PDB file of C-alpha atoms in Angstrom:
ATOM      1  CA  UNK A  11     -27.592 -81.326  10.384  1.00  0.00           C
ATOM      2  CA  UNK A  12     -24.176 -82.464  10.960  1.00  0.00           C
ATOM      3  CA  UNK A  13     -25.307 -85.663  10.251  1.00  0.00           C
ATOM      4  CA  UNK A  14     -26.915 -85.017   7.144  1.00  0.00           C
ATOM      5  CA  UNK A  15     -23.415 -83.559   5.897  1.00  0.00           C
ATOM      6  CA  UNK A  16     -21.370 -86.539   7.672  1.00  0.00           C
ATOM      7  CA  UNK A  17     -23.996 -88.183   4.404  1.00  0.00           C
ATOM      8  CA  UNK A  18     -22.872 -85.947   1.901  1.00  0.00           C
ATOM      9  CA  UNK A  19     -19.133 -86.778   2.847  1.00  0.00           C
ATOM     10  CA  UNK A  20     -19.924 -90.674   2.580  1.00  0.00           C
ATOM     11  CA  UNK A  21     -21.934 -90.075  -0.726  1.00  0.00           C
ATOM     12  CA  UNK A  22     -18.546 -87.989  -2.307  1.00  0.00           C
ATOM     13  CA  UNK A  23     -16.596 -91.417  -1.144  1.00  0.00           C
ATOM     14  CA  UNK A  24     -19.029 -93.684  -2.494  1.00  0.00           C
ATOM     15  CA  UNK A  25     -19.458 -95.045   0.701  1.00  0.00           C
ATOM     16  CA  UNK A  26     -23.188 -95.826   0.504  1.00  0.00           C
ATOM     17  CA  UNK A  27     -23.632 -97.737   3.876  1.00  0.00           C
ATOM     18  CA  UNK A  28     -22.008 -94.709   5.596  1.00  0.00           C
ATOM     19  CA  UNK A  29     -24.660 -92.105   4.249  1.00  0.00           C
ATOM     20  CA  UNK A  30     -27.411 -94.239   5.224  1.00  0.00           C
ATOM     21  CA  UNK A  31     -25.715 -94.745   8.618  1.00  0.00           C
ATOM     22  CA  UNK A  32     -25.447 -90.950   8.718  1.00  0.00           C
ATOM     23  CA  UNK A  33     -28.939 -90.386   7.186  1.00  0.00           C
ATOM     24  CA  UNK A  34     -30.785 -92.637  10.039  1.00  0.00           C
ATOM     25  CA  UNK A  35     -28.676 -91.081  12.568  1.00  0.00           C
ATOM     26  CA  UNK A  36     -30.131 -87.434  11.395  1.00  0.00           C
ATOM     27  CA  UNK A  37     -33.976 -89.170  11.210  1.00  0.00           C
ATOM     28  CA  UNK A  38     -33.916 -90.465  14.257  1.00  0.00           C
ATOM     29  CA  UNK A  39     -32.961 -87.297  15.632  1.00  0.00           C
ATOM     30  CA  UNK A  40     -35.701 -85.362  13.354  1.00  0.00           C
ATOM     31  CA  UNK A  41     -38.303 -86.964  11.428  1.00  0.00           C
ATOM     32  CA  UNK A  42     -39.787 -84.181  10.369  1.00  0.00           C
ATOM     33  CA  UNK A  43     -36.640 -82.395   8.659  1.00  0.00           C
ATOM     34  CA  UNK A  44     -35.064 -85.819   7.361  1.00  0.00           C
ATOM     35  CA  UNK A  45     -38.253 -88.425   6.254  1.00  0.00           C
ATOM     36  CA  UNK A  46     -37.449 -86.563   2.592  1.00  0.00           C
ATOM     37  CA  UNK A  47     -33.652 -87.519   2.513  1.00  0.00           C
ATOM     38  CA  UNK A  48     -34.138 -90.682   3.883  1.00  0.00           C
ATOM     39  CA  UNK A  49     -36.845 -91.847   1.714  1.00  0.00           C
ATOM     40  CA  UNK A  50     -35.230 -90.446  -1.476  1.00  0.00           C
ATOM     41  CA  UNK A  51     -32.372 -92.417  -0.162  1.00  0.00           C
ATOM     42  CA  UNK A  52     -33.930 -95.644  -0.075  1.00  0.00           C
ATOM     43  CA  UNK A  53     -36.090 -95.213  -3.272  1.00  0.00           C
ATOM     44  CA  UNK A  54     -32.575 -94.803  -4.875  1.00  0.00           C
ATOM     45  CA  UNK A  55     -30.240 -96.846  -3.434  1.00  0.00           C
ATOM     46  CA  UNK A  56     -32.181 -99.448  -1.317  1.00  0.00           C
ATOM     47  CA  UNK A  57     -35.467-100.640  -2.166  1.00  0.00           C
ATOM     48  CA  UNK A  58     -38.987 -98.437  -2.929  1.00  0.00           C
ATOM     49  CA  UNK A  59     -40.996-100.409  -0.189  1.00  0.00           C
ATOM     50  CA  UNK A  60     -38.911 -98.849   2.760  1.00  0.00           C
ATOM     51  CA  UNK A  61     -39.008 -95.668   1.175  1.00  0.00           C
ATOM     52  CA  UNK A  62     -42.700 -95.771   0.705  1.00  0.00           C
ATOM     53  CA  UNK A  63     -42.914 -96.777   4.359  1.00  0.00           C
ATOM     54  CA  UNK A  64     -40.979 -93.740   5.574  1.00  0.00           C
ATOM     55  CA  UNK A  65     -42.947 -91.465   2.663  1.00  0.00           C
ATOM     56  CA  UNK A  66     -46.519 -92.614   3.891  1.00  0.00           C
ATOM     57  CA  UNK A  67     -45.817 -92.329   7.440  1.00  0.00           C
ATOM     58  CA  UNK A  68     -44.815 -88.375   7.124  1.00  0.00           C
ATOM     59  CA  UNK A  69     -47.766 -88.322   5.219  1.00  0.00           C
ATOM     60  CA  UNK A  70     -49.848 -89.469   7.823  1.00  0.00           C
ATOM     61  CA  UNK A  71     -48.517 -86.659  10.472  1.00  0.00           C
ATOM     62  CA  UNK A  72     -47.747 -83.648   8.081  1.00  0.00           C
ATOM     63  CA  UNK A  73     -49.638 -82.773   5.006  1.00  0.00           C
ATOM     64  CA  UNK A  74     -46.677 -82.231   2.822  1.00  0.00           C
ATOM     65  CA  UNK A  75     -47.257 -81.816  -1.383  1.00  0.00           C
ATOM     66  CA  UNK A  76     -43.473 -82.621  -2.636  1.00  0.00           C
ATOM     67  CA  UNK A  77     -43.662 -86.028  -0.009  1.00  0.00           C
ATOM     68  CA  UNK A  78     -46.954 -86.594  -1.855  1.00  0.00           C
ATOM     69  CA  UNK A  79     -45.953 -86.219  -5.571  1.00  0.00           C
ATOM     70  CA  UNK A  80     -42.521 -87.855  -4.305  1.00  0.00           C
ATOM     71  CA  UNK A  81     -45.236 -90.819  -2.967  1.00  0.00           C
ATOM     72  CA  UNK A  82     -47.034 -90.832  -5.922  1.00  0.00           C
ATOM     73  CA  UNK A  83     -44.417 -91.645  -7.900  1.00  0.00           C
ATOM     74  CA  UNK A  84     -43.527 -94.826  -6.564  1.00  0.00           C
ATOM     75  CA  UNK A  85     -46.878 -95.449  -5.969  1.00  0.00           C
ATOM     76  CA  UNK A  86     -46.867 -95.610  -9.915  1.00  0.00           C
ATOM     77  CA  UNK A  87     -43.937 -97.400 -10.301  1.00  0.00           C
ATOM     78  CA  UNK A  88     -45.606-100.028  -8.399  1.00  0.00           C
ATOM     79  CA  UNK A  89     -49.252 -99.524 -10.130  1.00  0.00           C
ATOM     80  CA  UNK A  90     -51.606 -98.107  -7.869  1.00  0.00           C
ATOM     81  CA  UNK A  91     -53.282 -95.816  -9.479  1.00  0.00           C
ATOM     82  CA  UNK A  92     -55.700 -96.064  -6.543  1.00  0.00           C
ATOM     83  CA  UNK A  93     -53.450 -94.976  -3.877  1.00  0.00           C
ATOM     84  CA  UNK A  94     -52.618 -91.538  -6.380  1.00  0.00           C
ATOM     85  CA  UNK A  95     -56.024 -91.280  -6.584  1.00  0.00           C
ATOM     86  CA  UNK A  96     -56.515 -91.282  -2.799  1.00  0.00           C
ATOM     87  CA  UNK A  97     -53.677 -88.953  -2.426  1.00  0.00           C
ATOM     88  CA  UNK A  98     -55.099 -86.809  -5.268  1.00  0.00           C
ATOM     89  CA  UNK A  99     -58.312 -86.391  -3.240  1.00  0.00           C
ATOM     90  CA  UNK A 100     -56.552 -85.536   0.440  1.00  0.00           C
ATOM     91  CA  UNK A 101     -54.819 -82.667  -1.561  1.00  0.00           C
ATOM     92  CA  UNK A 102     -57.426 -81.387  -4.081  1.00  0.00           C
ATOM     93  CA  UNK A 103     -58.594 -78.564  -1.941  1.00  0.00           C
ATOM     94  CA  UNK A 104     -55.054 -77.494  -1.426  1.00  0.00           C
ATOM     95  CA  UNK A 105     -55.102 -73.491  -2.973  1.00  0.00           C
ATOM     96  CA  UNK A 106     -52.186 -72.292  -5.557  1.00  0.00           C
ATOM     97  CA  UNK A 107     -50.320 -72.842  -8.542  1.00  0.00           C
ATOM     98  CA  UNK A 108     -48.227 -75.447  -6.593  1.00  0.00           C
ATOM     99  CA  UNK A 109     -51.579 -77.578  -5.331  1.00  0.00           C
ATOM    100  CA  UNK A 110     -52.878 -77.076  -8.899  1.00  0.00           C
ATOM    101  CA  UNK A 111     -49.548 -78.875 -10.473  1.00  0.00           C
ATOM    102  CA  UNK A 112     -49.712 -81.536  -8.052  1.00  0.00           C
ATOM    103  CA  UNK A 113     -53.283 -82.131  -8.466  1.00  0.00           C
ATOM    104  CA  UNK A 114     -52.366 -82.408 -12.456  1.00  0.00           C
ATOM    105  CA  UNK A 115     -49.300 -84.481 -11.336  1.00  0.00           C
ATOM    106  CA  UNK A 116     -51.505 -87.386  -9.785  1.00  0.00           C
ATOM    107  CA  UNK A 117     -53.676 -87.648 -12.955  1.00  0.00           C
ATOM    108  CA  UNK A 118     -50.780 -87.959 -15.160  1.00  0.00           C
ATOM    109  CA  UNK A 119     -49.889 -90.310 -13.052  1.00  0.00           C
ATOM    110  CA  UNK A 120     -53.229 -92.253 -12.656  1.00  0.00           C
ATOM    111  CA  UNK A 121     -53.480 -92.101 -16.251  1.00  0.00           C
ATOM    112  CA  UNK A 122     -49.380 -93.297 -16.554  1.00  0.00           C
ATOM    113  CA  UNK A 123     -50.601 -96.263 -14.263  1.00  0.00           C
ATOM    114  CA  UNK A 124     -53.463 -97.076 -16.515  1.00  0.00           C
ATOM    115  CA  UNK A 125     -51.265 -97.014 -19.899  1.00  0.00           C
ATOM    116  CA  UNK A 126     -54.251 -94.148 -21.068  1.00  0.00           C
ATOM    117  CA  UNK A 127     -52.153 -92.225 -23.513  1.00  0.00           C
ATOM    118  CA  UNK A 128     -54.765 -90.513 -24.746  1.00  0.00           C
ATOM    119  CA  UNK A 129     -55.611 -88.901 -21.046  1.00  0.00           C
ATOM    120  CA  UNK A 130     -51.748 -88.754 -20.480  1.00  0.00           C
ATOM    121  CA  UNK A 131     -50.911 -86.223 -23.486  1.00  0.00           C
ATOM    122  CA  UNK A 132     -53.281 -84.047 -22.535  1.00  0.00           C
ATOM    123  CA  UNK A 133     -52.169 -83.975 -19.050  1.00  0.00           C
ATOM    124  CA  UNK A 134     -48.958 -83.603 -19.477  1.00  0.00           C
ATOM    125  CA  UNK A 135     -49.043 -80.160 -20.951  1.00  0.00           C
ATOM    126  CA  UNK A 136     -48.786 -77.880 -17.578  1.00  0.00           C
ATOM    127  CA  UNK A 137     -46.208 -80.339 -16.414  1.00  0.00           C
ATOM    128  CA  UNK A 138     -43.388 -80.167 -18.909  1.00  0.00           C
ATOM    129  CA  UNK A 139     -41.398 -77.231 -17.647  1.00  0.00           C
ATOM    130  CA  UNK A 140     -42.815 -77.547 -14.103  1.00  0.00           C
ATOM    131  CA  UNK A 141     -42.082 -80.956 -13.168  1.00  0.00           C
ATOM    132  CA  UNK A 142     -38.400 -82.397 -13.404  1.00  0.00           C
ATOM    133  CA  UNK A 143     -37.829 -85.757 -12.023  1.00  0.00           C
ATOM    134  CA  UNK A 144     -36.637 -89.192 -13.439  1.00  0.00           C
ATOM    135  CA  UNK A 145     -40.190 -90.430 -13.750  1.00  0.00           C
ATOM    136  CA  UNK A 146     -41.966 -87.559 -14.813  1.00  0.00           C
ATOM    137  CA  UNK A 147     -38.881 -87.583 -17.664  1.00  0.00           C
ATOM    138  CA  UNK A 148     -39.463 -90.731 -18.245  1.00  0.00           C
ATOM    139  CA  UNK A 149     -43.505 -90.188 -18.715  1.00  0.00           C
ATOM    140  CA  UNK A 150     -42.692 -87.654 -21.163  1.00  0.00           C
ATOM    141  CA  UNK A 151     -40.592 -89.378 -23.290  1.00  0.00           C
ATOM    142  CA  UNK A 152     -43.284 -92.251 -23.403  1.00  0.00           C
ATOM    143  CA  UNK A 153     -46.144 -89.603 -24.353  1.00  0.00           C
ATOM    144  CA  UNK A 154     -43.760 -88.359 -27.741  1.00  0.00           C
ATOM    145  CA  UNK A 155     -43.133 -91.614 -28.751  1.00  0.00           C
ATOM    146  CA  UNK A 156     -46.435 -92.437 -28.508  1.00  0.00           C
ATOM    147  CA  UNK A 157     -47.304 -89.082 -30.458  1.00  0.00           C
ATOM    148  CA  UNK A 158     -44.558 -89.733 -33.138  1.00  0.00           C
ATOM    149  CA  UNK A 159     -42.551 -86.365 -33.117  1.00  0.00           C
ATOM    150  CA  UNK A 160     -39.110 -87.205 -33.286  1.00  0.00           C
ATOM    151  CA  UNK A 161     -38.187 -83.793 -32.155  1.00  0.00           C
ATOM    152  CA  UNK A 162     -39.852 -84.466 -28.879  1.00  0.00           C
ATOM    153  CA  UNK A 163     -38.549 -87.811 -28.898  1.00  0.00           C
ATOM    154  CA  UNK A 164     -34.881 -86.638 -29.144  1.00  0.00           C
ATOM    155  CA  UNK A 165     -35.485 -83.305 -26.366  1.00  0.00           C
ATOM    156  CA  UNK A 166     -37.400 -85.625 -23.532  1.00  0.00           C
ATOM    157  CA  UNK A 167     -34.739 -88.717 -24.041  1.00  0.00           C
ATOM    158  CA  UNK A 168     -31.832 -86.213 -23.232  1.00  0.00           C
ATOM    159  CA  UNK A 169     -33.887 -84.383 -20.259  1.00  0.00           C
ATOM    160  CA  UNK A 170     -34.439 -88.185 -19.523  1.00  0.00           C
ATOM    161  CA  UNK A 171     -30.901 -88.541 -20.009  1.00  0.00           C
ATOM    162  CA  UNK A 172     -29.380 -85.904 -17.731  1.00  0.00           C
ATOM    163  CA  UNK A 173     -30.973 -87.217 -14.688  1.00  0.00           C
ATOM    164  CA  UNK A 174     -29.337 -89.724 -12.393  1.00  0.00           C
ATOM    165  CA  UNK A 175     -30.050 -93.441 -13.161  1.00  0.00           C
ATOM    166  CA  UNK A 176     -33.813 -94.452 -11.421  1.00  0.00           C
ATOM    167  CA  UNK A 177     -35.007 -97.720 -11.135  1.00  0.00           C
ATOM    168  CA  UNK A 178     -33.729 -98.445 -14.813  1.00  0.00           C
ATOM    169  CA  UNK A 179     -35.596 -96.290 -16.797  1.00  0.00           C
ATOM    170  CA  UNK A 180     -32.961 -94.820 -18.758  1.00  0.00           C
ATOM    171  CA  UNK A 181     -32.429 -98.676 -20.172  1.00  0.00           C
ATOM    172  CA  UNK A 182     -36.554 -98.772 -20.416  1.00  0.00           C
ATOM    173  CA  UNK A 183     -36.179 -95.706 -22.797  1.00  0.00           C
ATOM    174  CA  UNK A 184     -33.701 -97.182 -24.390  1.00  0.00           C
ATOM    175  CA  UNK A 185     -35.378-100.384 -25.396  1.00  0.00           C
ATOM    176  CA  UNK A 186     -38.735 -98.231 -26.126  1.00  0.00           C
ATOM    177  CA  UNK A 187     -36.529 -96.055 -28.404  1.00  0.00           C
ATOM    178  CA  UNK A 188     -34.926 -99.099 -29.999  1.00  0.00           C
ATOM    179  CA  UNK A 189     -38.132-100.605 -31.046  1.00  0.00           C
ATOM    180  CA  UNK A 190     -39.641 -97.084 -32.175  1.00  0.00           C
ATOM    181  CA  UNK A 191     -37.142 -96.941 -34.413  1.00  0.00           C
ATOM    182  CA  UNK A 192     -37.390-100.686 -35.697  1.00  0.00           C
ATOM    183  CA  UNK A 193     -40.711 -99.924 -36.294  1.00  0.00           C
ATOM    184  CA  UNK A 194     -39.960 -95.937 -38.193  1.00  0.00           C
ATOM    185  CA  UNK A 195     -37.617 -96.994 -40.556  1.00  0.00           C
ATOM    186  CA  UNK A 196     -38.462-101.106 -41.638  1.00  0.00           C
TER     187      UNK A 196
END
C-alpha cells in the first residue's frame, strides 16, 4: 500500500515514470491487489498491449467481472469481438444484477466491434446509468448520433466530456460531431 500512495504522490507531480516505478513496486509485491492499477495504468499512459497482458493474466488466476469488462474494453478498442465473446461465455453463468450488466456489457461491446447499430441501441439501454467509463461514453454518444436526437447527442458528448482523455476519443467525438452537423444543417 505504501507504494500505491508513493503513486498517487508521483501522479499529483506529474511525474509519470515515478508512479509506474511505484505501481510495479506494489505488483510485484501483490498481484492480486495491484494487476487493476497497473493495467489501468498502462492502458492510460503506456500502451493497451501491456495492459492487456497484465488484464488477461489476472484473468487467468482469479475470475474477476470489473478486470473482465475492464478487458473487454480494450479488447474492443482493438476489434475482437471474439475474445468479448469468449469472455462473455466464461462469465454468463455468473448470478446477479452485476453478472447480468456485464453479460449486457460484452454484447454492446461485440455489437460496438461489429459497427451493428441496430443491436447496439438496443443494448445499450440497461447500461446508460450503470456503466460509466470513457468507452462506454464514447459508445453512447455514437448510438445518439446514429439515432439523430440532438438532446442525446448534447447529454452523452458532455458525460463523454467529463471523463479523462482515453485513447483519443474525445477528438473521435469531436470529428463524428463535426460531420453530424455538416451533414444536419447543409
Amino acid at each position: 500500500e505504501v507504494h500505491a500512495s508513493r503513486s498517487e504522490i508521483h501522479f499529483a507531480m506529474n511525474n509519470v515514470d515515478g508512479a509506474e516505478q511505484s505501481l510495479l513496486k506494489a505488483y510485484e509485491l501483490n498481484e492480486y491487489a495491484f494487476a487493476p492499477l497497473l493495467g489501468r495504468f498502462y492502458a492510460n499512459y503506456r500502451n493497451i498491449d501491456k495492459a492487456l497482458e497484465i488484464f488477461e493474466k489476472h484473468l487467468s488466476v482469479y475470475h474477476d467481472q470489473t478486470i473482465a469488462m475492464q478487458c473487454a474494453e480494450i479488447y474492443c478498442l482493438l476489434n475482437k469481438a471474439d475474445k468479448i465473446a469468449g469472455l462473455k461465455n466464461d462469465y454468463q453463468s455468473d448470478s446477479g444484477n452485476r453478472a447480468m450488466l456485464c453479460s449486457f456489457y460484452f454484447d454492446a461491446l461485440i455489437a460496438f466491434c461489429k459497427k451493428d447499430m441496430a443491436t447496439l441501441k438496443d443494448g445499450v439501454v440497461p447500461l446508460r446509468r450503470n456503466i460509466n467509463t470513457p468507452l462506454s461514453a464514447f459508445m453512447f454518444f455514437c448510438v445518439d448520433i446514429h439515432n439523430d436526437d440532438l438532446n442525446a447527442i448534447r447529454e452523452s458528448y458532455n458525460i463523454l466530456l467529463a471523463h479523462p482523455n482515453y485513447l483519443n476519443l474525445q477528438e473521435q467525438a469531436d470529428n463524428i460531431l463535426l460531420e453530424y452537423l455538416k451533414k444536419s444543417f447543409m
